Amino acid sequence: MVLKKRLEYGLHGFQVLTVPRAPRSTRRRGPNKKKIDDSQICAFELLASLAGKLLQESESSSASSNASEGNNQTFGDDVIKQEKQAEDKLLKEEFFEQGSSEESAFVSVITSQDIDEKFILKKFSNAVSERASNKSDFDDKVNKDVKSVICNTKPAFQNYPAKVEVGCPLIEEPCHANVENGKERQQKGEKLETGSLTKANTCNSEDPMQLQIEFPTAVNSDNDVKLSLLREPVPNASFSRHRNDIKLVGSDDDENFSRYNKSSTKGKAFKPPARIGDRRIRKLLTSKYWKVAPKLRDCEVFRSDSGVKPLYNKRKSCYSRDRFQHDTFCKRRKLFHRSSVVSSDGGFSSESVSNSPEKGKSGDMGFNGMFHGAAGVSSSVISRQASFNSKDSHVKFSIKSFKVPELFIEVPETATVGSLKRTVMETVTAILEGGLRVGVILQGKKIKDDNRTLQQTGISSKDNLDNLGFTLEPNILPVSPSICADDPLPSLSCEAPEQLTRSTGTPLIDSAISDSLPEPPPPVTNIGTLVSSNPESVSSHTDPLTDTTPDSQALVVVPAMSMEALAVVPANPKNRKASEFVQRRTRRPFSVLEVEALVQAVEELGTGRWRDVKLRAFENADHRTYVDLKDKWKTLVHTAKISPQQRRGEPVPQELLDRVLAAHAYWSEHQAKQHGMQQTGTLKITDASADRHGAEGSHSS
DNA sequence: ATTAGGG
DNA sequence: CCCTAAT
């Protein structure tokens, strides 16, 4: 009735205006197979673990050397205070620096493991240019308002707050707390805390690192996302007290603006706030909740090899665990390969994620009761569930171990183990210095739109979070997208000997610190030739220590100069592709409402005028492009044709589908007839509502 | 920048 | 949804 009328009107009203175009079916192209992206994940598990172990090792040595003062509480407090001050200061600087840039985010890395015992505070702002080069990166605006503070602490004594707290009360846990303790605290916290709550959970897992994350599914309001990464105490006594905390405060500022703000005529209801950071900054600076774990001095981190043993002990003790992880990694890798999404662009690292609510019993600890701690914590999980059920849904899961992005390391055989360690350490540090970004991967797809809520993204407490992954990416990316990481390698490898001799301890790595290579390597001029003549050198040069794959581009940043030199060499499209971590937009099923709007618009405008359709019906839906609408129409038509049983997803009212068919038929006719359509019989189309197939004959006579 | 089609 | 060719 009403619909009928509208349709009639629409058809009549627009038939004159419409200038149908000839079908472009002639444009059909042959199968233009796209190259398979067979790039591999390049996260070096081995290296990662090596690095991790080195850290622990150094810690252990420091811990042991600090044994006497290890329990010195007073000392610790002082340190805490000092550190806190220092940190605040630094943070302040950071914030100010950040200042006007609404696009910048920063990551602070505070590490006591630094050789010079200083914090490394690095700010980074995502290179806008880099983003711009990524054509599918629509979400330029965000993640800039995500501030994270990474605190890498070096424990040397027992009782110190193990949390870095930002803007929200947290449960503090002494790092020596055992599982029981943690449980208690959790339960306690359960009652005390409302809303988002982050808990530091100490467990005995061998995990070098574990992330526990909990945050509301909807982060578009005032909610802060808190993420705490804690370094798990390792079984070994010398390790048992150390942990790293990461507190990540992310804020999606209130609005949910669309991924890209098109400069259209439409009023931009959502304009990115000019100073996204400010509020948070203030919050951060004034927060009473800042709790900074003390960074204890390391005593000659690399001095002795005493750590080796514990290291291996640890290894052994967690062997099965490693196995497990490895397995999951493999699985994940497979998954990624299937979706051909994963290319290690800038340092890919994925880790297993367990969904606590989902698993129930495994609780915070993770998978399948894999961890002993799991049982101990499960109860609290349950209660937590209960508590959050009444409130907003929270997504809870734990991240077990980030994998360190790929590193390239090369040292002479004659180098000492110590120097190797140092090299790795420096490499890692360099990357941290460069700043890290956290990427979120869902079902193999990288989620780049920081503005969407978790719900919108498909991360909900109800969903299976197994598909959720995170990456740590070096913040510094190659300036020129045309340069693929593979290319520089040969040159590097060929320079390797020279460099190594030049600087003994200097890692021959292309880490995030491109400046670390002061002088242009001599052989530069040859690079081009090298690349073409000896491609194998890429893989052949790979360090045995690293499980590198030829395709891995990792966080490799090409030294400025070799970049230039290489620029001449046409970048391999395949590699190029891999290097661009193009994220697939997350799926956003059309709602019935949207379908309705689309149908109506198409009824009136016809197919082939998607831009107009977009303008008419979806002007305010920035996430729907005209291509999307066109695609949706396509699927709608298909859906309408198939039997209801075969349809999936949110069922579209048959009435709408009928209209789809009718309009489709009509406009098909219309187009086919080009001009000569005087469909007086247009009215018949409306009959389609009653009889879907009636539409077929509904055209003008 | 849009459209049409294929994947 | 993505990618591309063709407009």
XYZ file of C-alpha atoms (C1' of nucleotides) in Angstrom:
715
model
C 0.000 0.000 0.000
C 2.145 2.739 1.179
C 5.097 0.981 -0.200
C 3.326 0.357 -3.345
C 2.623 3.924 -3.760
C 6.093 4.949 -3.091
C 7.427 2.579 -5.571
C 5.112 3.723 -8.207
C 5.951 7.211 -7.529
C 9.539 6.521 -7.555
C 9.531 4.724 -10.764
C 7.502 7.251 -12.483
C 9.206 10.121 -10.982
C 12.618 9.050 -11.935
C 12.241 7.371 -15.125
C 12.587 10.554 -16.958
C 15.536 11.699 -15.061
C 17.302 8.489 -15.209
C 19.796 8.067 -17.875
C 20.476 4.434 -17.909
C 23.706 3.263 -19.210
C 24.417 0.383 -21.376
C 25.276 -2.714 -19.510
C 28.890 -3.234 -19.102
C 28.725 -6.889 -19.221
C 31.064 -6.697 -22.119
C 33.618 -5.659 -19.647
C 33.915 -9.022 -18.210
C 37.456 -9.787 -17.733
C 39.146 -13.030 -17.659
C 40.271 -14.476 -14.455
C 42.709 -12.047 -13.237
C 44.207 -14.065 -10.561
C 45.695 -12.061 -7.905
C 48.936 -13.205 -6.726
C 48.782 -15.222 -3.707
C 50.331 -13.614 -0.889
C 52.490 -16.271 0.441
C 54.371 -14.168 2.733
C 54.916 -15.787 5.969
C 54.698 -14.726 9.412
C 57.995 -13.538 10.335
C 57.837 -13.255 13.997
C 60.792 -15.039 15.205
C 59.643 -17.248 17.810
C 63.033 -18.411 18.494
C 64.506 -15.075 18.691
C 61.678 -13.847 20.683
C 62.150 -16.443 23.233
C 65.791 -15.833 23.155
C 65.275 -12.217 23.800
C 62.878 -12.942 26.519
C 65.245 -15.270 28.076
C 68.003 -12.858 27.888
C 65.945 -10.415 29.713
C 65.185 -12.839 32.353
C 68.679 -13.885 32.479
C 69.909 -10.449 32.991
C 67.317 -10.027 35.558
C 68.313 -13.078 37.304
C 71.860 -12.020 37.433
C 70.877 -8.683 38.718
C 68.579 -10.204 41.159
C 71.194 -12.462 42.463
C 73.720 -9.758 42.680
C 71.207 -7.719 44.469
C 70.279 -10.500 46.669
C 71.419 -8.812 49.783
C 69.407 -5.741 49.211
C 66.720 -7.582 47.567
C 64.458 -7.369 50.500
C 65.258 -3.921 51.432
C 61.919 -2.459 51.561
C 62.967 1.012 52.347
C 65.273 1.171 49.543
C 62.622 -0.004 47.342
C 60.260 2.668 48.418
C 62.744 5.306 47.719
C 63.344 3.977 44.406
C 59.742 3.903 43.792
C 59.371 7.472 44.655
C 62.226 8.506 42.568
C 61.176 6.544 39.700
C 57.764 7.857 39.926
C 58.931 11.365 39.850
C 61.201 10.782 37.019
C 58.511 9.123 35.168
C 56.000 11.780 35.775
C 58.376 14.276 34.523
C 59.079 12.380 31.475
C 55.500 11.776 30.871
C 54.796 15.357 31.210
C 57.320 16.122 28.642
C 55.858 13.619 26.456
C 52.493 15.058 26.716
C 53.596 18.483 26.039
C 55.530 17.407 23.146
C 52.573 15.768 21.847
C 50.722 18.900 22.258
C 48.821 19.926 19.275
C 49.086 16.813 17.366
C 45.759 15.284 17.612
C 46.970 12.479 15.636
C 49.725 11.365 17.723
C 49.891 8.731 20.215
C 52.800 7.863 22.223
C 54.219 4.963 23.818
C 56.447 5.262 26.681
C 58.810 2.591 27.308
C 60.335 2.513 30.619
C 62.822 -0.068 31.149
C 65.286 -0.598 33.764
C 66.826 -3.242 31.778
C 68.351 -0.728 29.714
C 71.992 -1.037 29.894
C 72.510 2.431 31.060
C 69.785 1.982 33.557
C 67.735 4.686 32.202
C 64.262 4.766 31.178
C 63.625 4.895 27.660
C 60.838 7.099 27.004
C 59.930 7.356 23.533
C 57.200 9.125 21.999
C 56.049 8.454 18.640
C 53.513 9.795 16.441
C 52.321 7.757 13.700
C 53.622 9.004 10.524
C 50.737 10.502 8.805
C 52.351 9.993 5.539
C 52.685 6.403 6.161
C 49.094 6.159 6.934
C 48.187 8.088 3.945
C 50.064 5.684 1.833
C 47.932 2.959 3.050
C 44.931 3.337 1.003
C 42.762 1.210 3.085
C 43.682 2.895 6.198
C 40.676 4.902 6.839
C 40.930 5.316 10.443
C 43.528 7.876 10.385
C 42.209 9.668 13.225
C 42.688 7.292 15.903
C 44.819 5.312 18.002
C 46.224 8.667 18.328
C 44.242 8.981 21.354
C 45.516 5.893 22.699
C 48.235 6.412 25.083
C 50.066 3.651 26.488
C 52.672 3.394 29.004
C 54.857 0.500 28.974
C 56.673 -0.121 32.053
C 59.316 -2.597 32.064
C 60.350 -3.117 35.540
C 63.151 -4.905 37.010
C 62.317 -6.417 40.281
C 64.913 -6.864 42.808
C 62.900 -7.139 45.857
C 59.625 -8.322 46.863
C 57.022 -5.909 47.858
C 56.387 -3.246 45.478
C 53.361 -2.217 43.656
C 53.307 -4.082 40.520
C 50.972 -2.001 38.643
C 51.192 1.072 36.678
C 47.966 2.675 37.220
C 46.397 5.200 35.054
C 43.295 6.989 35.820
C 41.526 4.124 37.319
C 41.772 2.235 40.462
C 43.551 -0.947 40.132
C 44.226 -3.795 42.272
C 47.699 -3.747 43.371
C 49.473 -6.824 43.928
C 52.783 -7.397 45.411
C 54.754 -9.169 42.890
C 55.470 -11.968 45.156
C 51.887 -12.708 45.643
C 51.037 -16.201 44.890
C 48.087 -17.476 43.154
C 46.060 -17.741 46.231
C 46.892 -14.251 47.005
C 45.925 -13.146 43.650
C 42.713 -14.889 43.953
C 41.962 -13.222 47.152
C 42.786 -9.935 45.747
C 40.776 -10.515 42.797
C 37.814 -11.370 44.788
C 38.365 -8.461 46.943
C 38.714 -6.303 43.969
C 35.639 -7.788 42.671
C 33.703 -6.239 45.334
C 35.489 -3.009 45.455
C 35.693 -2.324 41.883
C 32.977 -1.317 39.679
C 33.053 -0.714 36.069
C 36.221 -1.412 34.351
C 38.675 -3.078 36.416
C 42.060 -4.263 35.746
C 43.707 -6.765 37.798
C 47.174 -7.778 38.068
C 47.230 -11.372 38.414
C 50.216 -13.116 39.610
C 50.496 -16.609 38.628
C 53.037 -19.222 38.348
C 52.737 -19.697 34.763
C 55.956 -19.964 32.986
C 54.783 -17.448 30.623
C 57.310 -14.826 30.241
C 54.657 -12.356 29.797
C 51.056 -12.342 30.170
C 48.575 -9.770 29.457
C 45.392 -9.457 31.175
C 42.901 -7.295 29.685
C 39.557 -6.344 30.639
C 37.508 -3.618 29.351
C 34.021 -2.756 28.489
C 32.792 -3.769 25.210
C 31.694 -0.333 24.524
C 34.494 2.037 24.749
C 32.952 4.899 23.038
C 32.074 6.742 26.081
C 34.146 7.559 28.973
C 35.533 4.231 29.449
C 39.136 3.761 29.548
C 40.678 0.713 28.262
C 43.122 -0.613 30.592
C 45.535 -3.149 29.720
C 48.026 -4.518 31.982
C 50.849 -6.517 30.908
C 52.711 -8.229 33.484
C 55.670 -10.177 33.251
C 55.081 -13.414 34.847
C 57.287 -14.523 37.535
C 59.096 -17.542 36.474
C 59.329 -20.539 38.633
C 62.891 -20.008 39.351
C 63.307 -18.227 42.563
C 65.569 -15.687 41.112
C 62.903 -14.694 38.749
C 59.974 -14.971 40.922
C 59.749 -11.409 41.758
C 59.941 -9.680 38.602
C 57.245 -8.550 36.430
C 56.497 -6.011 33.919
C 53.451 -4.037 33.894
C 51.929 -2.306 31.097
C 49.127 -0.089 31.616
C 47.504 1.004 28.565
C 44.951 3.621 28.667
C 43.123 3.930 25.541
C 40.325 6.199 25.019
C 38.085 6.402 22.231
C 36.923 9.749 22.646
C 33.354 9.762 23.138
C 32.195 9.799 19.687
C 32.144 7.068 17.337
C 33.013 8.886 14.370
C 33.341 7.142 11.202
C 36.493 5.886 9.859
C 36.983 8.571 7.458
C 35.499 11.903 7.312
C 34.674 12.655 3.884
C 34.502 16.215 3.064
C 31.059 16.051 1.850
C 28.290 18.472 2.069
C 26.875 16.701 4.908
C 27.302 18.246 8.225
C 30.056 16.560 9.961
C 28.482 15.727 13.129
C 31.579 14.074 14.260
C 34.649 16.022 14.090
C 37.669 14.675 15.713
C 38.242 16.614 18.817
C 40.940 19.077 18.403
C 42.835 17.992 21.354
C 42.034 14.504 22.010
C 44.762 13.994 24.404
C 44.211 16.808 26.723
C 41.645 15.417 28.909
C 43.476 12.243 29.347
C 46.673 13.968 29.777
C 45.360 15.884 32.602
C 43.940 12.807 33.956
C 47.168 11.092 33.701
C 49.159 13.819 35.203
C 46.928 14.357 38.076
C 46.000 10.884 38.665
C 46.411 9.807 42.142
C 46.463 6.365 41.032
C 49.781 6.414 39.471
C 51.626 3.609 40.828
C 54.861 2.943 39.312
C 56.712 -0.131 39.890
C 60.205 0.628 40.879
C 62.855 0.162 38.414
C 65.678 -1.315 40.194
C 69.103 -1.016 39.057
C 70.519 -3.800 37.267
C 73.854 -4.812 38.238
C 75.723 -5.314 35.155
C 73.055 -6.804 33.223
C 75.270 -8.539 30.888
C 78.104 -9.131 33.105
C 77.921 -12.705 33.913
C 76.643 -15.814 32.461
C 75.198 -16.872 35.678
C 71.837 -16.430 34.232
C 72.298 -19.120 31.757
C 71.535 -21.854 34.039
C 68.371 -20.548 35.418
C 67.465 -19.798 31.950
C 67.688 -23.328 30.935
C 66.069 -24.499 34.008
C 63.262 -22.386 33.167
C 63.182 -23.591 29.709
C 62.955 -27.065 30.814
C 60.295 -26.444 33.294
C 58.107 -24.869 30.788
C 58.873 -27.055 27.944
C 55.481 -28.450 27.530
C 54.145 -25.054 27.794
C 56.346 -23.882 25.052
C 55.222 -26.723 23.033
C 51.739 -25.717 23.531
C 52.431 -22.257 22.573
C 54.239 -23.332 19.594
C 51.365 -25.396 18.547
C 49.002 -22.595 18.859
C 51.338 -20.460 16.999
C 51.461 -22.866 14.186
C 47.786 -23.061 14.141
C 47.501 -19.416 14.076
C 49.959 -19.168 11.347
C 48.008 -21.557 9.323
C 44.957 -19.592 9.881
C 46.649 -16.538 8.744
C 47.951 -18.154 5.704
C 44.597 -19.251 4.784
C 43.267 -15.839 4.946
C 46.413 -14.547 3.431
C 46.176 -11.608 5.576
C 49.214 -11.965 7.511
C 52.194 -10.564 6.141
C 54.548 -9.475 8.629
C 54.610 -5.943 7.864
C 55.985 -4.228 10.713
C 56.835 -6.788 13.127
C 54.179 -9.147 13.509
C 53.496 -10.864 16.627
C 50.529 -12.724 17.540
C 49.696 -14.530 20.591
C 47.109 -16.738 21.852
C 44.199 -15.220 23.422
C 41.901 -16.940 25.674
C 38.541 -15.842 26.448
C 37.980 -16.246 30.051
C 34.271 -16.063 30.157
C 34.079 -18.432 27.337
C 36.270 -20.949 28.923
C 34.892 -20.467 32.286
C 37.060 -22.655 34.281
C 40.330 -21.769 32.767
C 39.697 -18.327 33.891
C 42.290 -15.690 33.750
C 44.974 -18.117 33.272
C 43.951 -19.102 29.890
C 43.459 -22.102 27.834
C 41.911 -25.294 28.741
C 43.259 -25.361 32.174
C 46.622 -25.488 30.703
C 47.968 -23.665 33.586
C 47.909 -24.725 37.064
C 47.043 -21.294 38.122
C 43.936 -21.536 36.184
C 42.041 -23.482 38.688
C 43.001 -21.100 41.366
C 41.647 -18.152 39.605
C 38.667 -19.574 38.034
C 36.450 -18.881 40.901
C 37.134 -15.260 40.719
C 36.402 -15.325 37.107
C 33.067 -16.679 37.753
C 32.260 -14.064 40.225
C 33.484 -11.528 37.874
C 31.200 -12.756 35.296
C 28.367 -12.495 37.620
C 29.279 -9.035 38.474
C 29.667 -7.836 35.008
C 26.557 -9.405 33.829
C 24.619 -6.909 35.704
C 26.645 -4.121 34.300
C 28.134 -3.577 30.937
C 29.518 -6.531 29.275
C 33.177 -6.762 29.555
C 35.499 -8.585 27.388
C 38.002 -10.464 29.359
C 40.832 -12.428 28.200
C 44.439 -12.887 28.742
C 47.198 -12.583 26.329
C 49.932 -14.988 26.756
C 53.170 -13.757 25.552
C 53.693 -11.339 22.865
C 56.019 -12.446 20.290
C 58.778 -10.188 19.471
C 58.760 -8.978 15.976
C 61.315 -10.220 13.660
C 64.802 -9.141 14.228
C 67.731 -9.565 12.067
C 70.873 -10.274 13.806
C 74.174 -11.130 12.533
C 77.306 -11.675 14.437
C 80.520 -13.341 13.582
C 81.023 -16.834 14.698
C 83.847 -15.692 16.752
C 81.664 -13.430 18.745
C 81.093 -14.412 22.285
C 77.834 -15.553 23.581
C 77.806 -12.517 25.702
C 78.112 -10.272 22.777
C 75.381 -12.113 21.063
C 73.177 -11.515 23.972
C 74.127 -7.964 24.001
C 73.346 -7.728 20.408
C 69.945 -9.141 20.859
C 69.368 -6.910 23.736
C 70.350 -3.883 21.844
C 68.202 -4.853 19.019
C 65.237 -5.282 21.183
C 65.914 -2.101 22.966
C 66.255 -0.280 19.739
C 62.896 -1.422 18.688
C 61.377 -0.455 21.913
C 62.962 2.873 21.620
C 61.386 3.353 18.326
C 58.108 2.842 19.959
C 55.680 0.102 19.587
C 52.205 0.028 18.443
C 49.714 -2.468 19.384
C 47.677 -3.895 16.663
C 44.540 -5.826 17.093
C 43.779 -8.696 14.892
C 40.474 -10.333 14.704
C 40.083 -13.378 12.628
C 43.198 -12.617 10.808
C 42.084 -9.173 10.032
C 43.786 -6.269 11.428
C 41.489 -3.919 13.113
C 42.530 -0.474 12.378
C 39.526 1.471 13.255
C 40.209 2.516 16.734
C 36.985 4.303 17.027
C 34.748 1.443 16.822
C 33.666 -0.187 19.922
C 34.597 -3.672 20.642
C 31.100 -4.677 20.006
C 31.080 -3.113 16.645
C 34.316 -4.731 15.879
C 33.030 -8.058 16.856
C 34.853 -8.416 20.073
C 32.335 -9.121 22.643
C 32.180 -11.056 25.751
C 29.978 -13.476 24.021
C 32.135 -14.006 21.078
C 34.848 -16.412 20.829
C 37.980 -14.524 21.375
C 40.177 -17.185 20.037
C 40.355 -15.249 16.902
C 41.588 -12.259 18.664
C 45.183 -11.409 18.396
C 47.509 -8.613 19.060
C 50.590 -7.442 17.450
C 53.425 -5.359 18.496
C 54.642 -3.286 15.728
C 57.560 -1.044 15.561
C 56.389 2.379 15.168
C 58.883 3.414 12.659
C 58.090 2.284 9.249
C 59.911 2.625 6.059
C 59.399 5.958 4.550
C 59.025 4.682 1.132
C 56.397 2.082 0.717
C 57.996 1.022 -2.469
C 60.857 -0.375 -0.608
C 60.310 -3.795 0.533
C 62.070 -5.158 3.427
C 63.491 -7.964 1.542
C 65.569 -5.875 -0.595
C 67.762 -4.311 1.949
C 68.703 -7.559 3.363
C 71.063 -8.600 0.713
C 72.847 -5.387 1.005
C 73.006 -5.705 4.665
C 74.254 -9.134 4.526
C 76.958 -8.168 2.233
C 77.940 -5.355 4.420
C 77.777 -7.436 7.411
C 81.366 -8.389 7.750
C 82.504 -4.906 7.467
C 80.140 -3.534 9.929
C 80.827 -6.158 12.373
C 84.460 -5.583 12.295
C 83.871 -1.975 12.632
C 81.828 -2.175 15.676
C 82.202 -5.260 17.599
C 79.189 -5.155 19.731
C 77.029 -3.463 17.261
C 74.355 -5.649 16.008
C 74.099 -5.786 12.380
C 70.523 -5.367 12.441
C 68.145 -3.275 10.732
C 66.111 -2.403 13.596
C 63.787 0.405 13.984
C 66.695 2.630 14.424
C 67.703 3.423 11.010
C 69.917 6.148 12.241
C 71.919 3.661 14.061
C 73.753 3.089 10.918
C 75.753 6.205 10.792
C 77.640 5.957 7.626
C 76.348 4.597 4.464
C 77.771 1.218 3.893
C 80.344 1.203 1.184
C 78.826 -1.415 -1.014
C 75.778 0.613 -1.488
C 76.266 1.136 -5.078
C 76.270 -2.522 -5.586
C 73.082 -3.138 -3.912
C 71.051 -3.040 -6.969
C 73.142 -5.615 -8.558
C 73.219 -7.632 -5.540
C 69.574 -7.737 -5.300
C 69.058 -8.872 -8.753
C 72.008 -11.090 -9.124
C 71.909 -12.785 -5.869
C 68.475 -12.934 -4.475
C 69.365 -15.951 -2.517
C 71.498 -13.952 -0.278
C 68.400 -12.942 1.454
C 67.603 -16.242 2.821
C 71.089 -17.495 2.962
C 72.117 -14.707 5.140
C 69.513 -15.365 7.685
C 70.872 -16.076 10.966
C 70.585 -19.616 12.099
C 69.297 -18.335 15.316
C 66.379 -16.804 13.769
C 63.674 -18.749 12.310
C 63.332 -16.281 9.641
C 61.483 -16.825 6.532
C 62.595 -15.268 3.338
C 59.557 -13.205 3.122
C 59.733 -11.762 6.473
C 59.898 -8.084 6.435
C 59.433 -7.593 10.016
C 60.222 -4.385 11.542
C 63.026 -4.005 9.305
C 63.622 -0.497 8.518
C 65.796 0.206 5.691
C 68.662 2.412 6.459
C 68.101 5.628 4.746
C 70.880 5.228 2.362
C 70.350 1.757 1.247
C 66.853 2.771 0.735
C 67.862 5.273 -1.746
C 70.054 2.898 -3.485
C 67.372 0.349 -3.551
C 64.806 2.680 -4.741
C 66.119 2.032 -8.153
C 65.261 -1.543 -7.907
C 61.660 -2.051 -8.649
C 60.008 -3.344 -5.630
C 58.621 -6.733 -5.906
C 54.907 -6.295 -5.932
C 54.468 -9.340 -3.911
C 56.654 -8.099 -1.196
C 55.190 -4.764 -1.454
C 51.903 -6.181 -0.866
C 53.031 -8.057 2.079
C 54.558 -5.032 3.562
C 51.360 -3.152 3.443
C 49.344 -4.563 6.126
C 46.135 -3.789 4.543
C 43.430 -4.518 6.836
C 40.169 -5.761 5.701
C 37.407 -3.669 6.978
C 35.581 -5.366 9.663
C 32.335 -6.738 8.674
C 29.325 -4.696 9.324
C 26.225 -6.440 8.387
C 23.472 -4.316 7.121
C 20.632 -3.916 9.448
C 17.121 -4.303 8.292
C 16.750 -0.634 8.618
C 19.634 -0.052 6.347
C 18.329 -2.529 3.888
C 15.076 -0.785 3.892
C 16.686 2.505 3.210
C 18.759 0.997 0.500
C 15.835 -0.634 -1.136
C 13.879 2.493 -1.141
C 16.686 4.487 -2.555
C 17.260 2.010 -5.288
C 13.623 1.913 -6.069
C 13.761 5.551 -6.644
C 17.120 5.962 -8.176
C 17.700 2.689 -9.765
C 20.821 0.686 -9.847
C 23.815 2.263 -11.288
C 23.572 5.407 -9.364
C 25.133 4.279 -6.234
C 26.605 7.533 -5.441
C 23.210 9.063 -5.407
C 21.897 6.215 -3.419
C 24.587 6.763 -0.946
C 23.872 10.411 -0.745
C 20.246 9.902 -0.417
C 20.052 7.145 2.052
C 23.399 6.789 3.648
C 24.851 10.162 3.786
C 25.376 9.883 7.424
C 26.697 6.424 7.343
C 30.253 7.016 6.557
C 31.112 3.439 6.858
C 28.924 2.609 3.935
C 30.463 3.492 0.708
C 28.644 3.449 -2.520
C 30.543 0.361 -3.319
C 29.236 -1.147 -0.181
C 25.742 -0.245 -1.155
C 26.191 -1.642 -4.541
C 27.555 -4.816 -3.100
C 24.795 -5.009 -0.654
C 22.285 -4.643 -3.373
C 24.000 -7.357 -5.219
C 23.756 -9.690 -2.334
C 20.242 -8.605 -1.649
C 19.199 -9.553 -5.090
C 20.901 -12.820 -4.668
C 19.357 -13.345 -1.322
C 15.966 -12.617 -2.648
C 16.404 -15.230 -5.281
C 17.449 -18.043 -3.098
C 15.228 -19.916 -0.818
C 14.779 -18.560 2.643
C 16.466 -21.612 4.007
C 19.650 -20.759 2.299
C 19.761 -17.309 3.601
C 22.029 -16.467 6.372
C 22.530 -13.745 8.788
C 19.918 -11.460 10.000
C 16.821 -12.335 8.111
C 15.575 -9.677 5.836
C 11.866 -9.295 5.759
C 10.418 -10.931 2.775
C 8.642 -7.804 1.952
C 11.909 -6.063 1.468
C 13.258 -8.834 -0.617
C 10.252 -8.653 -2.772
C 10.837 -5.056 -3.311
C 14.398 -5.820 -4.112
C 13.408 -8.217 -6.769
C 10.838 -5.925 -8.129
C 13.133 -3.002 -8.306
C 15.895 -5.091 -9.666
C 13.708 -6.427 -12.376
C 12.388 -3.078 -13.124
C 15.679 -1.379 -13.367
C 17.116 -4.177 -15.333
C 14.433 -3.652 -17.830
C 14.903 -0.030 -17.675
C 18.522 -0.260 -18.446
C 18.053 -2.820 -21.112
C 15.583 -0.704 -22.871
C 17.724 2.263 -22.541
C 15.464 5.031 -23.398
C 12.571 3.393 -24.842
C 10.882 2.578 -21.702
C 7.494 3.925 -21.372
C 6.595 1.484 -18.784
C 3.094 2.342 -18.217
C 2.954 -1.033 -16.733
C 5.174 0.058 -13.998
C 2.407 -0.436 -11.624
C 2.619 -4.062 -12.137
C 5.844 -4.123 -10.410
C 4.120 -3.546 -7.213
C 2.420 -6.773 -7.667
C 5.677 -8.309 -6.917
C 4.934 -7.710 -3.326
C 2.364 -10.343 -3.541
C 4.109 -12.509 -5.960
C 7.781 -12.351 -6.212
C 7.863 -13.715 -9.651
C 5.339 -11.328 -10.750
C 8.080 -8.839 -10.953
C 9.498 -10.515 -13.949
C 6.624 -9.576 -16.047
C 6.123 -6.294 -14.477
C 7.960 -4.233 -16.944
C 6.356 -1.951 -19.299
C 4.712 -3.459 -22.196
C 35.825 9.800 -8.097
C 32.346 6.380 -9.814
C 30.638 2.234 -11.728
C 30.389 -2.489 -12.827
C 31.895 -6.945 -12.020
C 34.612 -10.610 -10.341
C 36.645 -12.834 -6.345
C 34.231 -7.002 1.655
C 38.130 -6.364 -1.512
C 40.223 -5.467 -5.933
C 40.301 -3.682 -10.539
C 39.315 -2.184 -14.939
C 37.093 1.213 -17.219
C 35.024 5.388 -17.188
